[in-house]
Amino acid sequence: MILKDGIVFDPASGTRAVIDIFIKDELIEKIGPELAPRFQGEEIFDCANLWIFPGLVDMHVHLREPGYEYKETIETGTRAAAAGGFTTVACMANTLPVNDTPSVTRYIREKAEAQGVVEVLPIGSATKGLKGEQLAEMGLMREEGIVAVSDDGFPIRNAGILRLVLEYASRFELPVIDHCEDLVTSEGGSVHEGKTGTRMGLKGIPCVSESMVAARDILMSQWMEVPIHIAHVSCKATIDMIRWAKIQGIPVTCEVTPHHLALNVDDLFLSNYDASFKVNPPLRAEEDRVALLEALKEGVIDCIATDHAPHDPQVKMVEFEYAANGISGLETALPLVLEAGKQAEIPPLVLLEKMTVAPARILGIDRGTLEPGKLANLTIFDPDEAWTVDPSAFFSKGKNTPFAGRTLTGRVKATFFRGKAVFLDRGNPWGLIPVCAKEG
Ligand SMILES: [Zn+2]
């Protein structure tokens, strides 16, 4: 199969060029100009004016299985991933049961192999039951395929436990991802603490509840010389801390979500208490959003992760302060990132780097590049197509998005995983039969 005349981005090598890609079985066989005439008899697909880039890598999603299959399953979550242009997703451990033992890890991996349409990499919990007390079975989970440890959803409250987590995780070469939140200062809060939150009559979550835990993590990482990754950074104060850490050479990395780049607390105010805007950490002030974009441009923020958090309608259709946190983010991520990046004048190649090779590097996996001999995981994208977000058309079971009705520019046309089309857009420009549609 040949993808002809696409605008090919390979962030790992900094390439952006109009070239052809020759895919054979599940691998990229060749990349170069004018391959088409040399390989007669192959299927040739015209990709003129379309972007082709490595399948996106998302290091932070919630697939909800096992235990919350009414919110999402590995099957629906990976279809949503494919529709968003992702070919690798790492799923957090806050399932039921929690992924804190090798048997749960094995269950997720086997389920993903049987029903997933893209690659699923399980993240094990750092502590048993996400309780922050005793360490989870990291070594045994590693043997079953976890790629990192995290208590995401909760911070690791006790610094002594964090120390042990870093010590053990580094022994097994597992990255540690921390959800930075001081639960005392955030208690009872449901919005960013500030004027808008007060006007809404809701208790706030101050920026310091994130930045003080990030500061602790950074100092711990410096002292132990063990890397730590800070999940979903939302505040300028946290960014300032991470910038300082990087200047000191402390091995800290971090991620930002598309929704924190796209929205601020005033958007929530205008939504009139729409719980689909409720997320943790909360949507922050405009100055925080601008600081996140600047940090992305500067390289202080290493990567972009969706924190895809699908929910059933019941937990969102209640008073704002009681509603569950989370946004179903896989299917809108890339156009939102490109739009926010445009405002901050960040080139698409840089943004794509943050969604491919950068998260792959943090997880220590060989993904997110386009090179001969590598797996043919890639995405074809029309950068100019405008479309309106309709949650009822989502592959995800989670329809909880604050972007419903919003017109976005740029649409995934096809996603290939191991050389097979696992998603094709409505138009199906090439008449291919996607493998994920075979059961109807
Ligand atoms: Zn999360």
Coordinates of C-alpha atoms and ligand atoms in Angstrom, one line a residue:
M1 CA 0.0 0.0 0.0
I2 CA 1.3 3.4 -0.9
L3 CA 0.2 6.7 0.6
K4 CA 1.1 9.2 -2.1
D5 CA 1.9 12.9 -1.9
G6 CA 0.9 13.5 1.7
I7 CA 2.5 16.2 3.8
V8 CA 4.5 14.0 6.0
F9 CA 5.5 15.2 9.5
D10 CA 8.1 13.3 11.5
P11 CA 8.6 15.2 14.7
A12 CA 11.5 12.9 15.8
S13 CA 13.6 14.0 12.9
G14 CA 12.1 17.4 12.5
T15 CA 10.9 16.6 9.0
R16 CA 8.0 18.1 7.1
A17 CA 7.9 17.2 3.4
V18 CA 5.7 16.0 0.6
I19 CA 6.7 12.4 0.2
D20 CA 5.3 8.9 -0.2
I21 CA 5.0 6.2 2.4
F22 CA 5.1 2.5 1.4
I23 CA 3.5 0.2 3.9
K24 CA 4.0 -3.5 3.7
D25 CA 2.1 -5.8 6.1
E26 CA 2.4 -4.1 9.5
L27 CA 5.5 -2.1 8.9
I28 CA 6.7 1.0 7.1
E29 CA 8.8 -0.4 4.3
K30 CA 10.0 2.9 2.7
I31 CA 9.6 6.6 2.9
G32 CA 10.7 8.9 0.0
P33 CA 9.7 10.9 -3.0
E34 CA 7.9 9.4 -5.9
L35 CA 7.7 5.8 -4.6
A36 CA 4.5 5.1 -6.6
P37 CA 5.9 4.4 -10.1
R38 CA 8.5 2.0 -8.6
F39 CA 5.9 -0.3 -6.9
Q40 CA 3.4 -1.1 -9.5
G41 CA 0.6 -3.3 -8.6
E42 CA 0.3 -1.9 -5.0
E43 CA -2.7 -0.1 -3.8
I44 CA -2.0 3.6 -4.1
F45 CA -3.9 6.2 -2.1
D46 CA -3.8 9.9 -3.0
C47 CA -3.0 11.9 0.1
A48 CA -2.5 15.3 -1.6
N49 CA -3.0 18.2 0.8
L50 CA -3.5 15.8 3.7
W51 CA -1.1 15.6 6.7
I52 CA 0.4 12.2 7.6
F53 CA 2.1 11.9 11.0
P54 CA 3.0 9.1 13.4
G55 CA -0.1 7.7 15.3
L56 CA -0.6 9.9 18.3
V57 CA 0.5 8.6 21.8
D58 CA -1.6 9.5 24.8
M59 CA 0.0 8.8 28.1
H60 CA -3.0 9.6 30.2
V61 CA -6.5 8.1 29.6
H62 CA -9.1 6.4 31.6
L63 CA -10.6 3.4 29.9
R64 CA -12.8 2.5 32.9
E65 CA -12.5 -1.3 32.3
P66 CA -12.7 -3.4 34.5
G67 CA -15.5 -2.2 36.7
Y68 CA -17.1 0.8 35.1
E69 CA -18.0 -0.6 31.7
Y70 CA -21.1 1.6 31.7
K71 CA -18.8 4.6 31.3
E72 CA -16.4 3.1 28.8
T73 CA -14.9 -0.2 27.7
I74 CA -11.5 -1.0 26.3
E75 CA -13.3 -1.5 23.0
T76 CA -15.2 1.8 22.9
G77 CA -12.3 3.7 24.4
T78 CA -9.8 2.5 21.8
R79 CA -12.2 3.2 19.0
A80 CA -12.5 6.7 20.3
A81 CA -8.7 6.8 20.4
A82 CA -8.5 5.7 16.8
A83 CA -11.1 8.3 15.7
G84 CA -8.9 11.0 17.4
G85 CA -5.8 9.8 15.6
F86 CA -4.2 7.9 18.5
T87 CA -2.6 4.5 18.1
T88 CA -1.1 4.1 21.6
V89 CA -2.9 5.0 24.9
A90 CA -1.7 4.4 28.4
C91 CA -4.6 3.8 30.8
M92 CA -4.7 4.8 34.4
A93 CA -5.2 2.4 37.3
N94 CA -8.4 3.7 38.9
T95 CA -10.6 0.9 37.7
L96 CA -12.6 -1.5 39.8
P97 CA -10.7 -3.5 41.0
V98 CA -7.8 -1.1 40.9
N99 CA -4.9 -2.1 38.7
D100 CA -2.6 -2.9 41.6
T101 CA -2.0 -6.6 41.0
P102 CA -0.6 -8.5 38.0
S103 CA -3.9 -10.3 37.5
V104 CA -5.7 -7.0 36.8
T105 CA -2.8 -5.9 34.5
R106 CA -3.1 -9.2 32.6
Y107 CA -6.9 -8.8 32.3
I108 CA -6.5 -5.3 30.8
R109 CA -3.8 -6.5 28.4
E110 CA -5.7 -9.6 27.2
K111 CA -8.9 -7.6 26.8
A112 CA -7.0 -5.0 24.8
E113 CA -5.5 -7.6 22.6
A114 CA -8.9 -9.2 21.9
Q115 CA -11.1 -6.1 21.6
G116 CA -8.9 -3.0 21.4
V117 CA -8.3 -1.5 18.0
V118 CA -5.2 0.4 19.1
E119 CA -2.3 -0.3 21.5
V120 CA -3.2 -0.1 25.2
L121 CA -0.5 0.2 27.7
P122 CA -1.6 -0.3 31.3
I123 CA -0.4 2.0 34.1
G124 CA -0.2 0.2 37.5
S125 CA -1.2 2.0 40.7
A126 CA 1.7 3.2 42.8
T127 CA 0.0 2.1 46.0
K128 CA -2.5 -0.6 46.9
G129 CA -6.0 0.5 46.2
L130 CA -4.7 4.0 45.4
K131 CA -4.8 4.5 49.2
G132 CA -1.3 5.9 49.5
E133 CA -0.4 3.4 52.3
Q134 CA 1.4 0.3 51.0
L135 CA 3.2 -0.1 47.7
A136 CA 1.5 -2.0 44.9
E137 CA 3.1 -5.1 43.3
M138 CA 5.2 -3.1 40.8
G139 CA 7.7 -5.8 39.8
L140 CA 5.0 -8.4 39.1
M141 CA 2.8 -5.9 37.3
R142 CA 5.8 -4.9 35.2
E143 CA 6.2 -8.5 34.1
E144 CA 2.6 -8.3 32.9
G145 CA 3.2 -5.2 30.9
I146 CA 2.7 -2.0 32.9
V147 CA 4.7 1.0 31.6
A148 CA 4.5 3.3 34.5
V149 CA 2.9 3.7 38.0
S150 CA 0.5 6.3 39.2
D151 CA -2.3 6.8 41.8
D152 CA -3.9 9.3 39.3
G153 CA -7.2 10.6 40.6
F154 CA -5.4 11.0 43.9
P155 CA -2.0 12.4 44.9
I156 CA 0.5 10.4 46.9
R157 CA -0.1 12.3 50.1
N158 CA 2.6 11.0 52.3
A159 CA 6.1 12.1 51.3
G160 CA 7.6 9.0 53.0
I161 CA 5.5 6.8 50.7
L162 CA 6.4 8.9 47.7
R163 CA 10.1 8.3 48.6
L164 CA 9.5 4.5 48.6
V165 CA 7.5 4.7 45.4
L166 CA 10.3 6.5 43.6
E167 CA 12.9 4.1 45.0
Y168 CA 11.0 0.9 43.9
A169 CA 9.8 2.3 40.6
S170 CA 13.3 3.3 39.6
R171 CA 14.5 -0.1 40.4
F172 CA 12.0 -1.5 37.9
E173 CA 12.6 1.3 35.5
L174 CA 9.0 2.5 35.7
P175 CA 8.2 6.2 35.4
V176 CA 6.2 7.7 38.3
I177 CA 3.3 9.9 37.4
D178 CA 1.9 12.1 40.1
H179 CA -1.5 13.8 40.3
C180 CA -0.5 16.9 42.3
E181 CA -3.2 18.1 44.6
D182 CA -3.1 19.0 48.3
L183 CA -6.4 17.5 49.4
V184 CA -6.7 19.8 52.4
T185 CA -6.7 23.1 50.5
S186 CA -8.8 21.6 47.7
E187 CA -11.4 20.0 49.9
G188 CA -15.0 20.7 48.9
G189 CA -13.9 22.8 45.9
S190 CA -15.3 22.5 42.4
V191 CA -14.0 25.5 40.5
H192 CA -10.8 27.5 40.2
E193 CA -10.5 29.7 43.3
G194 CA -10.9 33.3 42.3
K195 CA -13.5 36.0 41.5
T196 CA -15.4 34.0 39.0
G197 CA -15.8 31.0 41.3
T198 CA -17.0 33.3 44.1
R199 CA -19.5 34.9 41.7
M200 CA -20.8 31.5 41.0
G201 CA -21.2 30.8 44.7
L202 CA -18.9 27.7 44.5
K203 CA -16.0 26.8 46.7
G204 CA -12.7 27.2 45.0
I205 CA -9.6 25.0 44.5
P206 CA -6.6 27.4 44.7
C207 CA -3.6 27.1 42.4
V208 CA -1.4 26.5 45.4
S209 CA -3.1 23.2 46.1
E210 CA -1.4 22.0 42.9
S211 CA 1.9 23.9 43.0
M212 CA 2.8 23.0 46.6
V213 CA 2.6 19.3 45.8
A214 CA 4.5 19.8 42.6
A215 CA 7.2 21.6 44.5
R216 CA 7.4 18.7 47.0
D217 CA 7.7 16.2 44.1
I218 CA 10.4 18.3 42.4
L219 CA 12.5 18.5 45.6
M220 CA 12.0 14.8 46.2
S221 CA 13.1 14.0 42.6
Q222 CA 16.1 16.3 43.0
W223 CA 17.2 14.6 46.2
M224 CA 16.7 11.1 45.0
E225 CA 17.9 11.7 41.5
V226 CA 14.8 9.8 40.2
P227 CA 12.6 11.2 37.4
I228 CA 9.0 12.2 38.2
H229 CA 6.2 13.1 35.8
I230 CA 3.6 15.7 36.8
A231 CA 0.2 15.0 35.4
H232 CA -2.2 17.6 33.9
V233 CA -0.4 20.9 35.0
S234 CA -3.0 23.7 35.2
C235 CA -1.4 26.7 36.9
K236 CA 1.2 29.3 36.2
A237 CA 2.7 28.8 39.6
T238 CA 3.3 25.1 38.9
I239 CA 4.9 26.0 35.5
D240 CA 7.3 28.5 37.3
M241 CA 8.3 25.7 39.6
I242 CA 8.9 23.2 36.8
R243 CA 10.9 25.8 34.8
W244 CA 13.1 26.3 37.8
A245 CA 13.5 22.5 38.2
K246 CA 14.6 22.1 34.6
I247 CA 17.1 24.9 34.9
Q248 CA 18.6 23.0 37.9
G249 CA 18.7 19.8 35.8
I250 CA 16.1 18.0 38.0
P251 CA 14.6 15.1 36.0
V252 CA 11.1 16.3 36.1
T253 CA 8.7 16.2 33.1
C254 CA 5.0 17.2 32.8
E255 CA 2.0 17.2 30.6
V256 CA -0.9 19.5 29.8
T257 CA -4.4 18.6 28.6
P258 CA -6.1 20.1 25.5
H259 CA -9.0 21.4 27.6
H260 CA -6.7 23.4 29.9
L261 CA -5.1 24.9 26.7
A262 CA -8.5 25.7 25.1
L263 CA -10.7 26.9 28.0
N264 CA -10.6 29.1 31.1
V265 CA -12.9 29.6 34.1
D266 CA -14.8 32.3 32.3
D267 CA -15.9 29.8 29.7
L268 CA -17.3 27.7 32.6
F269 CA -19.1 30.8 33.9
L270 CA -20.7 31.4 30.5
S271 CA -21.8 27.8 30.3
N272 CA -24.3 28.4 33.1
Y273 CA -23.2 25.6 35.5
D274 CA -22.7 23.0 32.7
A275 CA -21.1 20.1 34.5
S276 CA -19.3 19.0 31.3
F277 CA -16.9 21.9 32.1
K278 CA -16.2 20.3 35.5
V279 CA -12.8 18.7 35.6
N280 CA -9.9 18.2 38.1
P281 CA -7.7 20.2 38.1
P282 CA -10.3 22.9 37.3
L283 CA -10.3 25.2 34.3
R284 CA -8.1 28.1 35.5
A285 CA -7.8 31.8 34.9
E286 CA -6.8 33.2 31.5
E287 CA -3.4 34.1 32.8
D288 CA -2.8 30.4 33.6
R289 CA -4.0 29.3 30.2
V290 CA -1.6 31.8 28.5
A291 CA 1.2 30.6 30.8
L292 CA 0.5 27.0 29.8
L293 CA 0.7 27.9 26.1
E294 CA 3.9 29.8 26.6
A295 CA 5.4 26.9 28.5
L296 CA 4.5 24.6 25.7
K297 CA 6.2 26.8 23.3
E298 CA 9.3 27.2 25.5
G299 CA 9.6 23.4 26.1
V300 CA 8.9 23.6 29.8
I301 CA 5.9 21.4 29.2
D302 CA 7.0 18.1 27.7
C303 CA 3.9 16.6 26.3
I304 CA 0.1 16.8 25.8
A305 CA -2.2 14.2 27.2
T306 CA -5.9 14.1 27.1
D307 CA -6.8 12.8 30.6
H308 CA -9.8 11.3 28.7
A309 CA -12.3 10.7 31.5
P310 CA -15.6 9.4 30.1
H311 CA -18.7 9.4 32.4
D312 CA -22.2 8.2 32.3
P313 CA -24.8 11.0 32.2
Q314 CA -26.1 10.3 35.7
V315 CA -23.0 11.6 37.5
K316 CA -23.0 14.8 35.4
M317 CA -26.7 15.7 35.5
V318 CA -26.6 16.8 39.1
E319 CA -25.8 20.1 40.9
F320 CA -22.4 21.4 39.7
E321 CA -20.7 20.8 43.0
Y322 CA -21.8 17.2 43.2
A323 CA -21.0 16.3 39.6
A324 CA -18.2 14.0 38.7
N325 CA -14.9 15.5 37.3
G326 CA -13.8 14.7 33.8
I327 CA -14.0 15.4 30.1
S328 CA -14.3 12.8 27.3
G329 CA -11.3 14.1 25.4
L330 CA -9.9 11.7 22.8
E331 CA -12.0 12.7 19.8
T332 CA -11.5 16.4 20.0
A333 CA -7.9 16.6 21.2
L334 CA -5.9 17.3 18.1
P335 CA -8.0 20.1 16.5
L336 CA -8.2 21.8 19.9
V337 CA -4.4 21.6 20.4
L338 CA -3.8 23.0 16.9
E339 CA -6.2 25.9 17.4
A340 CA -4.7 26.8 20.8
G341 CA -1.2 26.4 19.3
K342 CA -2.1 28.7 16.4
Q343 CA -3.0 31.5 18.9
A344 CA 0.4 31.1 20.6
E345 CA 2.3 30.7 17.2
I346 CA 3.5 27.2 18.0
P347 CA 4.3 25.3 14.8
P348 CA 2.2 22.1 14.1
L349 CA 5.5 20.1 14.0
V350 CA 6.2 21.1 17.6
L351 CA 2.6 20.3 18.7
L352 CA 2.8 16.9 17.0
E353 CA 6.1 16.2 18.8
K354 CA 4.3 16.7 22.1
M355 CA 1.7 14.2 21.1
T356 CA 3.9 11.5 19.6
V357 CA 7.6 11.0 20.3
A358 CA 7.7 13.1 23.5
P359 CA 5.2 11.0 25.5
A360 CA 6.8 7.9 24.0
R361 CA 10.2 9.0 25.3
I362 CA 8.8 9.6 28.8
L363 CA 7.2 6.1 28.9
G364 CA 10.4 4.6 27.4
I365 CA 8.6 3.0 24.5
D366 CA 9.6 2.8 20.8
R367 CA 6.7 4.7 19.3
G368 CA 5.8 8.0 17.8
T369 CA 8.2 8.1 14.8
L370 CA 7.9 7.4 11.1
E371 CA 10.8 5.4 9.9
P372 CA 11.3 2.4 7.6
G373 CA 11.2 -0.8 9.7
K374 CA 8.9 0.7 12.4
L375 CA 5.3 -0.3 12.9
A376 CA 3.0 1.4 10.4
N377 CA 1.1 3.3 13.1
L378 CA 0.1 6.6 11.4
T379 CA -2.7 9.1 11.1
I380 CA -4.0 10.9 8.0
F381 CA -5.5 14.3 8.8
D382 CA -7.2 17.1 6.8
P383 CA -6.0 20.3 8.4
D384 CA -8.6 22.4 6.7
E385 CA -11.8 20.5 7.2
A386 CA -14.2 22.3 9.6
W387 CA -16.7 20.2 11.6
T388 CA -19.1 20.6 14.5
V389 CA -18.6 18.5 17.6
D390 CA -21.6 16.2 18.1
P391 CA -21.1 14.1 21.2
S392 CA -23.8 11.6 20.1
A393 CA -21.5 10.7 17.2
F394 CA -18.6 9.9 19.6
F395 CA -17.2 6.4 19.6
S396 CA -16.6 6.9 23.3
K397 CA -19.5 6.1 25.6
G398 CA -18.6 9.3 27.5
K399 CA -20.6 12.1 25.9
N400 CA -19.3 14.5 28.5
T401 CA -17.6 17.3 26.5
P402 CA -17.7 21.1 27.0
F403 CA -17.1 21.4 23.2
A404 CA -20.5 20.2 22.0
G405 CA -21.7 22.4 19.2
R406 CA -18.3 24.0 18.8
T407 CA -16.8 24.2 15.2
L408 CA -13.3 22.8 15.1
T409 CA -10.9 22.9 12.2
G410 CA -9.0 19.8 11.2
R411 CA -10.3 16.3 11.1
V412 CA -8.8 12.9 11.3
K413 CA -9.5 11.1 8.0
A414 CA -7.9 7.7 8.7
T415 CA -5.9 6.0 11.4
F416 CA -3.6 3.0 10.7
F417 CA -2.5 0.7 13.4
R418 CA 0.1 -2.0 12.4
G419 CA -0.7 -1.2 8.8
K420 CA -4.4 -1.7 9.1
A421 CA -7.1 1.1 8.9
V422 CA -8.7 1.1 12.3
F423 CA -10.6 4.3 11.7
L424 CA -11.9 5.9 8.5
D425 CA -13.8 9.1 8.4
R426 CA -17.4 9.2 7.2
G427 CA -16.4 10.0 3.6
N428 CA -14.2 7.0 3.5
P429 CA -12.2 8.6 0.7
W430 CA -10.4 5.5 -0.4
G431 CA -13.2 2.9 -0.1
L432 CA -11.1 0.9 2.3
I433 CA -12.9 -1.4 4.8
P434 CA -11.8 -0.5 8.3
V435 CA -11.0 -3.6 10.4
C436 CA -12.9 -2.2 13.3
A437 CA -16.1 -2.2 11.3
K438 CA -16.1 -5.9 10.5
E439 CA -18.6 -6.9 13.1
G440 CA -20.9 -4.0 11.9
Ligands
ZN1 ZN -6.6 11.3 35.0

